[in-house]
Amino acid sequence: MAHQPVGTTPRDEPDHLVATAPQRLPLFALLAANAISLIGGTLTLVALPWFVLQTTGSAAQTGITAGFAALPNFLSGVFGGVLVDRLGGKRMSVVADLVSGLGIAAIPFFYLTVGLAFWQLLGLVLITELLAIPGLTARRAILPELAQRGGFRLEQVNSWFEGIQSLALLLGPPIAGLLIAWLGPSQVLWIDAATFAVSAAIVGLAIPGPGAAVMVAARRVRRRFWQELLAGWRFLRADRLLLGLAITLAITNFAGAPFYAVVLPVYAEDAYGRATALGLLISASGAGSLAGALLYGSFGHRFSRRLLFIGGFALADATWLALILPPSLPLVAALLAVGGLAAGPLNPLLVTVRHERIPDALRGRVFSTFSAITAIVSPIGMVITGAAIETIGLRSTVALLAGTSLCAVLSLSFIPVFHQLARAE
């Protein structure tokens, strides 16, 4: 299938084309809204598992909670893509933020008023994450148009957008650790809810609606709901590279998602006994990821995408083995930072590949279906990891996760389709 560059600029043009400040404002507003929302989300990344560990003392229940957080990602990813293409990226982003904010605010509200049973917590976590994938898809879907409007190279804008997640991992966790020590984990969730509201307001007020060309293209392919849904899947199935990437990420997420959502919280409580240690470890990984994403934005187009993808994944997975060593907070933090640096280019690289290969009118559906596939086994990985920690111990579980992910990534060297990662000219 022929590659279709979306919103890119010629390679021999400067990074910043002629554009006025008002034309660039929507892009910077979207980046700011995403940063605020993600920083709030990283507060929850620390506060929620710490809340479960403190109230239940169970690694298995922590894994179940993380599994419920990941559970909606497949279904909302599949069905949410149609909503993104029908509602448009702006409206879908606002709706997703509002639903997530209400869901996360309900956790401390019920806990501090009438009480909160474990099954009720799982339900609220499910609601909070219900539209997370469609919301992320919506923001990614409008990036090419905003990049073109602002006169920026698409790879550069994707590195900024994906790097913001690393920035959030750098700033949010240490703040969360301090806030938990000061206010308690349940109170920190209120702050996360507020960040979703602020993000929704910024997107609603500062981001323009979709351009006329995008709306016309979308109307041309608009059919019945199920036909629209299948159109995204058919496109993804026909593109062997995108399908291969989605399946690969599903396998690696089986191990990677539990590492951050279950393993690190349990390790921090067992080894150091304080939330600030968990915040520092996640922040170290975020610092490395931010540096890696920014370096990719500046220099990544000069290197082999295939080498960056396989090598970055392999090195990042290998650094997980730091948790097997005798507890040393500075050493473990340093190794996780190295892993973050290696993994930093991965998201902007893969999002750029998708932008290049997916037509504008199908972007929401294909992006969302892609994300759904990558998330399909994450909930199972969360639950299995929590149970494994209680059964075979933390260190054995870490070795198993790292080995599984490393084997999956290194096997890509022998699969010809990944040579297609070369950029579209």
XYZ file of N, CA and C in Angstrom, residues 33-252:
660
model
N -2.778 21.914 27.199
C -3.897 21.150 27.760
C -3.494 19.706 28.007
N -2.772 19.135 27.056
C -2.323 17.754 27.209
C -1.363 17.621 28.385
N -0.480 18.611 28.551
C 0.475 18.579 29.662
C -0.244 18.630 31.002
N -1.221 19.522 31.131
C -1.953 19.657 32.395
C -2.694 18.367 32.728
N -3.374 17.808 31.721
C -4.121 16.569 31.941
C -3.200 15.411 32.311
N -2.057 15.305 31.615
C -1.143 14.191 31.872
C -0.431 14.324 33.212
N -0.097 15.547 33.609
C 0.512 15.729 34.933
C -0.469 15.297 36.013
N -1.746 15.663 35.838
C -2.757 15.184 36.771
C -2.866 13.674 36.758
N -2.769 13.084 35.549
C -2.833 11.634 35.449
C -1.681 10.939 36.146
N -0.497 11.562 36.124
C 0.638 10.943 36.817
C 0.488 11.042 38.333
N -0.252 12.046 38.796
C -0.563 12.073 40.230
C -1.359 10.829 40.606
N -2.326 10.486 39.753
C -3.122 9.285 39.994
C -2.291 8.028 39.829
N -1.339 8.042 38.889
C -0.460 6.890 38.681
C 0.258 6.504 39.967
N 0.567 7.496 40.796
C 1.202 7.232 42.088
C 0.151 7.044 43.178
N -0.844 7.932 43.202
C -1.789 7.960 44.321
C -2.718 6.749 44.347
N -3.198 6.299 43.178
C -4.188 5.220 43.172
C -3.613 3.885 43.643
N -2.485 3.402 43.081
C -1.949 2.140 43.619
C -1.506 2.259 45.067
N -1.007 3.440 45.456
C -0.612 3.629 46.859
C -1.842 3.588 47.762
N -2.936 4.163 47.286
C -4.203 4.130 48.019
C -4.658 2.685 48.218
N -4.573 1.866 47.153
C -4.999 0.465 47.251
C -4.074 -0.316 48.177
N -2.761 -0.104 48.047
C -1.813 -0.805 48.913
C -2.007 -0.428 50.374
N -2.279 0.840 50.638
C -2.449 1.289 52.017
C -3.755 0.786 52.625
N -4.803 0.673 51.814
C -6.103 0.266 52.351
C -6.319 -1.242 52.334
N -5.602 -1.974 51.449
C -5.794 -3.427 51.369
C -4.535 -4.213 51.712
N -3.353 -3.634 51.488
C -2.097 -4.343 51.718
C -1.857 -5.491 50.764
N -2.550 -5.496 49.621
C -2.508 -6.647 48.717
C -1.952 -6.256 47.353
N -0.876 -6.936 46.927
C -0.359 -6.734 45.571
C -1.345 -7.259 44.533
N -2.059 -8.336 44.873
C -3.028 -8.900 43.935
C -4.162 -7.916 43.668
N -4.680 -7.272 44.724
C -5.756 -6.301 44.526
C -5.252 -5.048 43.814
N -3.994 -4.705 44.030
C -3.401 -3.604 43.267
C -3.362 -3.959 41.789
N -3.002 -5.202 41.478
C -2.998 -5.656 40.092
C -4.391 -5.674 39.487
N -5.383 -6.092 40.262
C -6.767 -6.101 39.770
C -7.228 -4.680 39.469
N -6.897 -3.735 40.356
C -7.273 -2.338 40.131
C -6.638 -1.807 38.854
N -5.352 -2.086 38.670
C -4.670 -1.656 37.445
C -5.278 -2.330 36.219
N -5.685 -3.591 36.376
C -6.326 -4.295 35.272
C -7.642 -3.656 34.876
N -8.435 -3.239 35.868
C -9.700 -2.559 35.578
C -9.454 -1.202 34.921
N -8.353 -0.543 35.282
C -8.022 0.728 34.640
C -7.713 0.526 33.159
N -7.118 -0.616 32.826
C -6.771 -0.900 31.427
C -7.894 -1.594 30.672
N -8.887 -2.125 31.389
C -9.936 -2.939 30.769
C -10.723 -2.207 29.681
N -11.097 -0.928 29.863
C -11.903 -0.262 28.830
C -11.130 0.067 27.564
N -9.814 -0.027 27.600
C -9.023 0.500 26.493
C -9.292 -0.208 25.172
N -9.565 -1.511 25.225
C -9.817 -2.220 23.973
C -11.155 -1.804 23.368
N -12.230 -1.924 24.147
C -13.554 -1.619 23.600
C -13.700 -0.144 23.251
N -13.231 0.734 24.143
C -13.351 2.163 23.849
C -12.440 2.549 22.697
N -11.337 1.818 22.539
C -10.471 2.081 21.403
C -11.136 1.717 20.089
N -11.786 0.559 20.053
C -12.446 0.118 18.826
C -13.616 1.035 18.478
N -14.522 1.254 19.439
C -15.727 2.027 19.153
C -15.475 3.528 19.195
N -14.486 3.948 19.981
C -14.235 5.376 20.127
C -13.721 6.027 18.873
N -13.035 5.267 18.010
C -12.512 5.851 16.785
C -13.609 6.401 15.897
N -14.743 5.708 15.830
C -15.875 6.204 15.052
C -16.392 7.505 15.654
N -16.438 7.577 16.989
C -16.886 8.806 17.645
C -15.945 9.965 17.333
N -14.645 9.688 17.309
C -13.681 10.748 16.986
C -13.938 11.285 15.589
N -14.133 10.394 14.617
C -14.353 10.841 13.243
C -15.709 11.517 13.076
N -16.707 11.121 13.878
C -18.029 11.738 13.773
C -18.101 13.070 14.516
N -17.599 13.092 15.750
C -17.687 14.306 16.565
C -16.586 15.306 16.242
N -15.463 14.813 15.747
C -14.299 15.665 15.557
C -13.381 15.588 16.762
N -12.095 15.840 16.533
C -11.106 15.708 17.598
C -11.353 16.635 18.764
N -11.754 17.871 18.489
C -11.939 18.848 19.561
C -13.030 18.413 20.530
N -14.221 18.114 20.006
C -15.338 17.754 20.888
C -15.075 16.449 21.632
N -14.473 15.470 20.941
C -14.195 14.204 21.604
C -13.199 14.386 22.733
N -12.205 15.229 22.540
C -11.215 15.486 23.587
C -11.866 16.101 24.817
N -12.764 17.061 24.608
C -13.446 17.716 25.731
C -14.324 16.722 26.485
N -15.111 15.934 25.747
C -15.993 14.952 26.391
C -15.178 13.938 27.190
N -14.089 13.459 26.619
C -13.256 12.465 27.307
C -12.684 13.027 28.602
N -12.202 14.263 28.570
C -11.648 14.869 29.783
C -12.710 15.031 30.866
N -13.911 15.440 30.480
C -14.970 15.648 31.473
C -15.394 14.327 32.120
N -15.530 13.275 31.320
C -15.904 11.968 31.882
C -14.817 11.465 32.825
N -13.552 11.580 32.418
C -12.453 11.127 33.274
C -12.397 11.928 34.566
N -12.602 13.238 34.472
C -12.572 14.077 35.667
C -13.661 13.718 36.660
N -14.869 13.471 36.163
C -15.969 13.085 37.053
C -15.699 11.729 37.699
N -15.164 10.786 36.924
C -14.882 9.460 37.473
C -13.845 9.494 38.571
N -12.761 10.248 38.365
C -11.696 10.278 39.373
C -12.132 11.063 40.601
N -12.969 12.103 40.417
C -13.448 12.887 41.561
C -14.381 12.068 42.443
N -15.086 11.112 41.838
C -16.031 10.308 42.615
C -15.328 9.396 43.615
N -14.074 9.021 43.359
C -13.366 8.110 44.269
C -13.166 8.740 45.644
N -12.527 9.916 45.758
C -12.394 10.509 47.097
C -13.727 10.971 47.668
N -14.676 11.362 46.794
C -15.979 11.820 47.297
C -16.677 10.713 48.076
N -16.794 9.531 47.471
C -17.479 8.435 48.157
C -16.647 7.890 49.318
N -15.331 7.838 49.146
C -14.470 7.315 50.214
C -14.580 8.161 51.473
N -14.672 9.469 51.312
C -14.687 10.385 52.457
C -16.088 10.654 52.988
N -17.126 10.187 52.290
C -18.499 10.441 52.744
C -19.183 9.152 53.209
N -19.604 8.318 52.269
C -20.371 7.120 52.635
C -19.520 5.856 52.675
N -18.243 5.970 52.314
C -17.377 4.794 52.268
C -17.308 4.218 50.865
N -16.267 3.450 50.608
C -16.021 2.940 49.263
C -15.547 1.495 49.348
N -16.408 0.575 48.908
C -16.024 -0.835 48.847
C -15.083 -1.058 47.663
N -14.355 -2.167 47.703
C -13.369 -2.424 46.652
C -14.037 -2.553 45.290
N -15.188 -3.220 45.221
C -15.866 -3.374 43.938
C -16.346 -2.032 43.404
N -16.713 -1.113 44.311
C -17.121 0.221 43.872
C -15.926 1.004 43.318
N -14.780 0.840 43.965
C -13.560 1.472 43.458
C -13.261 0.992 42.042
N -13.400 -0.306 41.805
C -13.135 -0.848 40.472
C -14.078 -0.240 39.434
N -15.346 -0.066 39.809
C -16.302 0.538 38.881
C -15.948 1.971 38.531
N -15.527 2.742 39.523
C -15.156 4.135 39.275
C -13.873 4.236 38.456
N -12.937 3.333 38.704
C -11.719 3.303 37.885
C -12.079 2.998 36.429
N -13.034 2.094 36.241
C -13.490 1.744 34.894
C -14.065 2.967 34.178
N -14.909 3.724 34.893
C -15.509 4.931 34.307
C -14.436 5.963 33.977
N -13.485 6.124 34.889
C -12.422 7.113 34.684
C -11.655 6.857 33.397
N -11.398 5.589 33.102
C -10.586 5.245 31.933
C -11.413 4.943 30.690
N -12.739 5.094 30.784
C -13.621 4.661 29.701
C -13.306 5.335 28.368
N -13.026 6.636 28.398
C -12.782 7.387 27.165
C -11.332 7.850 27.048
N -10.434 7.206 27.782
C -9.027 7.630 27.741
C -8.432 7.460 26.345
N -8.655 6.310 25.718
C -8.110 6.069 24.382
C -8.759 6.983 23.341
N -10.110 7.121 23.306
C -10.683 8.080 22.353
C -10.199 9.510 22.572
N -9.986 9.901 23.829
C -9.486 11.247 24.091
C -8.087 11.449 23.540
N -7.214 10.468 23.775
C -5.854 10.547 23.241
C -5.870 10.511 21.716
N -6.713 9.641 21.151
C -6.840 9.564 19.697
C -7.303 10.898 19.124
N -8.255 11.533 19.800
C -8.781 12.816 19.328
C -7.686 13.873 19.274
N -6.873 13.937 20.311
C -5.809 14.947 20.322
C -4.743 14.644 19.269
N -4.423 13.365 19.109
C -3.452 13.006 18.072
C -4.008 13.276 16.676
N -5.315 13.091 16.497
C -5.914 13.240 15.172
C -5.855 14.678 14.668
N -5.887 15.655 15.558
C -5.881 17.050 15.113
C -4.476 17.640 15.047
N -3.473 16.862 15.449
C -2.100 17.378 15.429
C -1.610 17.768 14.028
N -1.787 16.921 12.995
C -1.237 17.300 11.686
C -1.768 18.629 11.165
N -3.074 18.872 11.326
C -3.641 20.140 10.857
C -3.070 21.324 11.635
N -2.914 21.164 12.960
C -2.352 22.250 13.767
C -0.873 22.456 13.453
N -0.158 21.359 13.180
C 1.254 21.486 12.810
C 1.401 22.234 11.492
N 0.564 21.893 10.529
C 0.610 22.564 9.229
C 0.231 24.032 9.369
N -0.787 24.323 10.167
C -1.210 25.701 10.400
C -0.086 26.520 11.030
N 0.653 25.886 11.956
C 1.713 26.606 12.649
C 3.047 26.604 11.929
N 3.165 25.805 10.838
C 4.399 25.789 10.071
C 5.507 24.961 10.685
N 5.141 23.852 11.351
C 6.141 22.996 11.980
C 6.180 21.637 11.289
N 7.353 21.011 11.290
C 7.499 19.665 10.757
C 6.749 18.685 11.650
N 6.076 17.718 11.037
C 5.222 16.801 11.790
C 6.016 15.976 12.796
N 7.198 15.495 12.414
C 8.012 14.721 13.351
C 8.355 15.552 14.584
N 8.612 16.834 14.370
C 8.952 17.706 15.487
C 7.760 17.878 16.423
N 6.579 18.105 15.855
C 5.377 18.287 16.671
C 5.035 17.005 17.420
N 5.172 15.857 16.758
C 4.909 14.591 17.446
C 5.887 14.361 18.588
N 7.133 14.778 18.408
C 8.105 14.614 19.497
C 7.729 15.493 20.682
N 7.203 16.699 20.410
C 6.735 17.563 21.501
C 5.539 16.928 22.208
N 4.571 16.492 21.399
C 3.330 15.954 21.972
C 3.604 14.714 22.812
N 4.373 13.772 22.261
C 4.669 12.551 23.002
C 5.659 12.818 24.129
N 6.538 13.819 23.935
C 7.476 14.173 24.997
C 6.794 14.746 26.215
N 5.606 15.326 26.017
C 4.862 15.875 27.152
C 4.509 14.778 28.148
N 4.237 13.577 27.645
C 3.980 12.468 28.563
C 5.198 12.203 29.432
N 6.374 12.294 28.832
C 7.602 12.122 29.607
C 7.795 13.272 30.582
N 7.450 14.492 30.151
C 7.528 15.639 31.054
C 6.598 15.445 32.247
N 5.403 14.916 31.969
C 4.460 14.647 33.056
C 5.018 13.605 34.016
N 5.681 12.581 33.466
C 6.295 11.563 34.322
C 7.477 12.115 35.107
N 8.087 13.185 34.595
C 9.186 13.826 35.312
C 8.674 14.681 36.464
N 7.624 15.466 36.217
C 7.153 16.433 37.211
C 6.108 15.857 38.163
N 5.179 15.045 37.613
C 4.047 14.603 38.410
C 4.368 13.686 39.575
N 5.141 12.605 39.372
C 5.357 11.648 40.464
C 6.024 12.217 41.712
N 7.105 13.016 41.613
C 7.653 13.560 42.864
C 6.686 14.496 43.565
N 5.916 15.261 42.772
C 4.884 16.112 43.376
C 3.845 15.242 44.069
N 3.458 14.141 43.397
C 2.474 13.234 43.990
C 2.987 12.639 45.289
N 4.258 12.223 45.299
C 4.822 11.652 46.523
C 4.773 12.626 47.682
N 5.118 13.889 47.417
C 5.079 14.904 48.475
C 3.645 15.187 48.917
N 2.724 15.263 47.942
C 1.326 15.538 48.285
C 0.705 14.388 49.070
N 1.069 13.148 48.713
C 0.551 11.997 49.461
C 1.043 12.039 50.899
N 2.332 12.365 51.072
C 2.875 12.459 52.429
C 2.206 13.576 53.219
N 1.792 14.624 52.540
C 1.193 15.785 53.204
C -0.321 15.639 53.388
N -1.027 15.229 52.297
C -2.486 15.224 52.304
C -3.103 13.831 52.404
N -2.359 12.810 51.969
C -2.923 11.473 51.868
C -3.331 11.185 50.432
N -3.319 9.912 50.019
C -3.574 9.569 48.613
C -4.964 9.934 48.121
N -5.985 9.819 48.969
C -7.343 10.113 48.500
C -7.506 11.586 48.139
N -6.856 12.476 48.885
C -6.983 13.907 48.612
C -6.289 14.299 47.309
N -5.237 13.595 46.952
C -4.500 13.916 45.726
C -5.373 13.681 44.494
N -6.323 12.756 44.587
C -7.187 12.468 43.444
C -8.060 13.665 43.076
N -8.388 14.532 44.051
C -9.144 15.749 43.743
C -8.362 16.631 42.764
N -7.073 16.708 42.961
C -6.237 17.562 42.111
C -6.240 17.036 40.682
N -6.172 15.719 40.538
C -6.224 15.129 39.201
C -7.537 15.478 38.516
N -8.646 15.386 39.247
C -9.949 15.729 38.670
C -9.964 17.169 38.165
N -9.343 18.070 38.918
C -9.296 19.475 38.504
C -8.489 19.654 37.221
N -7.420 18.879 37.065
C -6.607 19.029 35.851
C -7.384 18.612 34.603
N -8.249 17.612 34.719
C -9.082 17.232 33.582
C -10.017 18.375 33.193
N -10.583 19.055 34.187
C -11.485 20.174 33.907
C -10.749 21.311 33.206
N -9.545 21.621 33.673
C -8.753 22.687 33.044
C -8.405 22.315 31.605
N -8.010 21.073 31.382
C -7.671 20.619 30.033
C -8.868 20.742 29.100
N -10.044 20.322 29.567
C -11.251 20.421 28.744
C -11.556 21.871 28.389
N -11.373 22.779 29.344
C -11.646 24.196 29.098
C -10.696 24.769 28.047
N -9.419 24.430 28.136
C -8.439 24.958 27.174
C -8.753 24.470 25.766
N -9.008 23.178 25.624
C -9.310 22.635 24.295
C -10.598 23.242 23.753
N -11.605 23.360 24.605
C -12.878 23.909 24.161
C -12.795 25.352 23.707
N -11.923 26.140 24.333
C -11.856 27.572 24.043
C -10.800 27.936 23.003
N -9.701 27.194 22.946
C -8.554 27.642 22.146
C -8.317 26.853 20.866
N -8.944 25.691 20.714
C -8.678 24.858 19.538
C -9.786 25.072 18.513
N -9.452 25.393 17.267
C -10.488 25.557 16.238
C -11.090 24.218 15.847
N -12.258 24.268 15.230
C -12.868 23.059 14.714
C -12.085 22.532 13.532
N -12.424 21.340 13.036
C -11.680 20.753 11.914
C -11.814 21.590 10.658
N -10.774 21.569 9.836
C -10.786 22.302 8.580
C -11.812 21.747 7.614
N -12.175 22.564 6.641
C -13.211 22.168 5.693
C -12.821 20.921 4.915
N -11.547 20.817 4.544
C -11.106 19.659 3.751
C -11.270 18.365 4.529
N -10.941 18.408 5.824
C -11.072 17.212 6.655
C -12.534 16.828 6.807
N -13.425 17.815 7.011
C -14.845 17.528 7.184
C -15.445 16.958 5.903
N -15.067 17.516 4.748
C -15.579 16.995 3.482
C -15.129 15.553 3.279
N -13.857 15.280 3.550
C -13.343 13.913 3.397
C -14.051 12.955 4.337
N -14.317 13.406 5.560
C -14.999 12.552 6.532
C -16.422 12.252 6.090
N -17.113 13.264 5.529
C -18.489 13.047 5.085
C -18.546 12.067 3.913
N -17.519 12.077 3.092
C -17.509 11.172 1.944
C -17.458 9.713 2.365
N -16.821 9.429 3.502
C -16.695 8.033 3.929
C -17.656 7.690 5.067
N -18.541 8.634 5.417
C -19.454 8.393 6.533
C -20.554 7.425 6.100
N -20.680 6.356 6.819
C -21.674 5.332 6.515
C -22.400 4.983 7.804
N -23.027 3.839 7.826
C -23.597 3.360 9.069
C -22.482 3.043 10.052
N -22.855 3.011 11.325
C -21.857 2.883 12.385
C -20.962 1.677 12.177
N -21.561 0.514 11.920
C -20.757 -0.702 11.809
C -19.872 -0.675 10.571
N -20.365 -0.054 9.494
C -19.525 0.078 8.303
C -18.324 0.975 8.578
N -18.571 2.055 9.324
C -17.465 2.941 9.694
C -16.456 2.204 10.571
N -16.996 1.425 11.502
C -16.125 0.684 12.412
C -15.235 -0.287 11.641
N -15.839 -1.015 10.712
C -15.086 -1.999 9.940
C -14.098 -1.342 8.980
N -14.389 -0.112 8.551
C -13.475 0.571 7.628
C -12.109 0.781 8.273
N -12.103 1.160 9.540
C -10.838 1.342 10.242
C -10.083 0.037 10.389
N -10.808 -1.036 10.723
C -10.157 -2.336 10.886
C -9.618 -2.851 9.555
N -10.395 -2.681 8.467
C -9.937 -3.158 7.157
C -8.670 -2.435 6.726
N -8.627 -1.132 6.964
C -7.423 -0.384 6.589
C -6.216 -0.896 7.365
N -6.399 -1.091 8.671
C -5.286 -1.554 9.499
C -4.852 -2.958 9.099
N -5.811 -3.819 8.812
C -5.488 -5.196 8.422
C -4.739 -5.232 7.090
N -5.047 -4.295 6.189
C -4.393 -4.266 4.882
C -2.980 -3.708 4.941
N -2.680 -2.935 5.981
C -1.340 -2.365 6.125
C -0.537 -3.278 7.042
N 0.307 -4.106 6.470
C 1.017 -5.132 7.244
C 1.942 -4.520 8.287
N 2.541 -3.379 7.978
C 3.439 -2.758 8.951
C 2.669 -2.268 10.166
N 1.581 -1.529 9.941
C 0.814 -1.013 11.072
C 0.239 -2.149 11.908
N -0.254 -3.190 11.246
C -0.794 -4.327 11.992
C 0.309 -5.017 12.785
N 1.483 -5.173 12.178
C 2.608 -5.784 12.890
C 3.042 -4.970 14.087
N 3.060 -3.646 13.941
C 3.419 -2.782 15.068
C 2.394 -2.897 16.192
N 1.109 -2.936 15.826
C 0.064 -3.033 16.846
C 0.183 -4.336 17.635
N 0.406 -5.442 16.942
C 0.535 -6.738 17.621
C 1.778 -6.759 18.501
N 2.877 -6.199 17.996
C 4.111 -6.141 18.788
C 3.905 -5.350 20.073
N 3.254 -4.196 19.960
C 3.023 -3.374 21.150
C 2.065 -4.055 22.125
N 1.119 -4.828 21.605
C 0.232 -5.575 22.502
C 1.033 -6.555 23.350
N 1.988 -7.248 22.731
C 2.807 -8.219 23.464
C 3.690 -7.519 24.489
N 4.344 -6.428 24.062
C 5.230 -5.726 25.002
C 4.445 -5.033 26.106
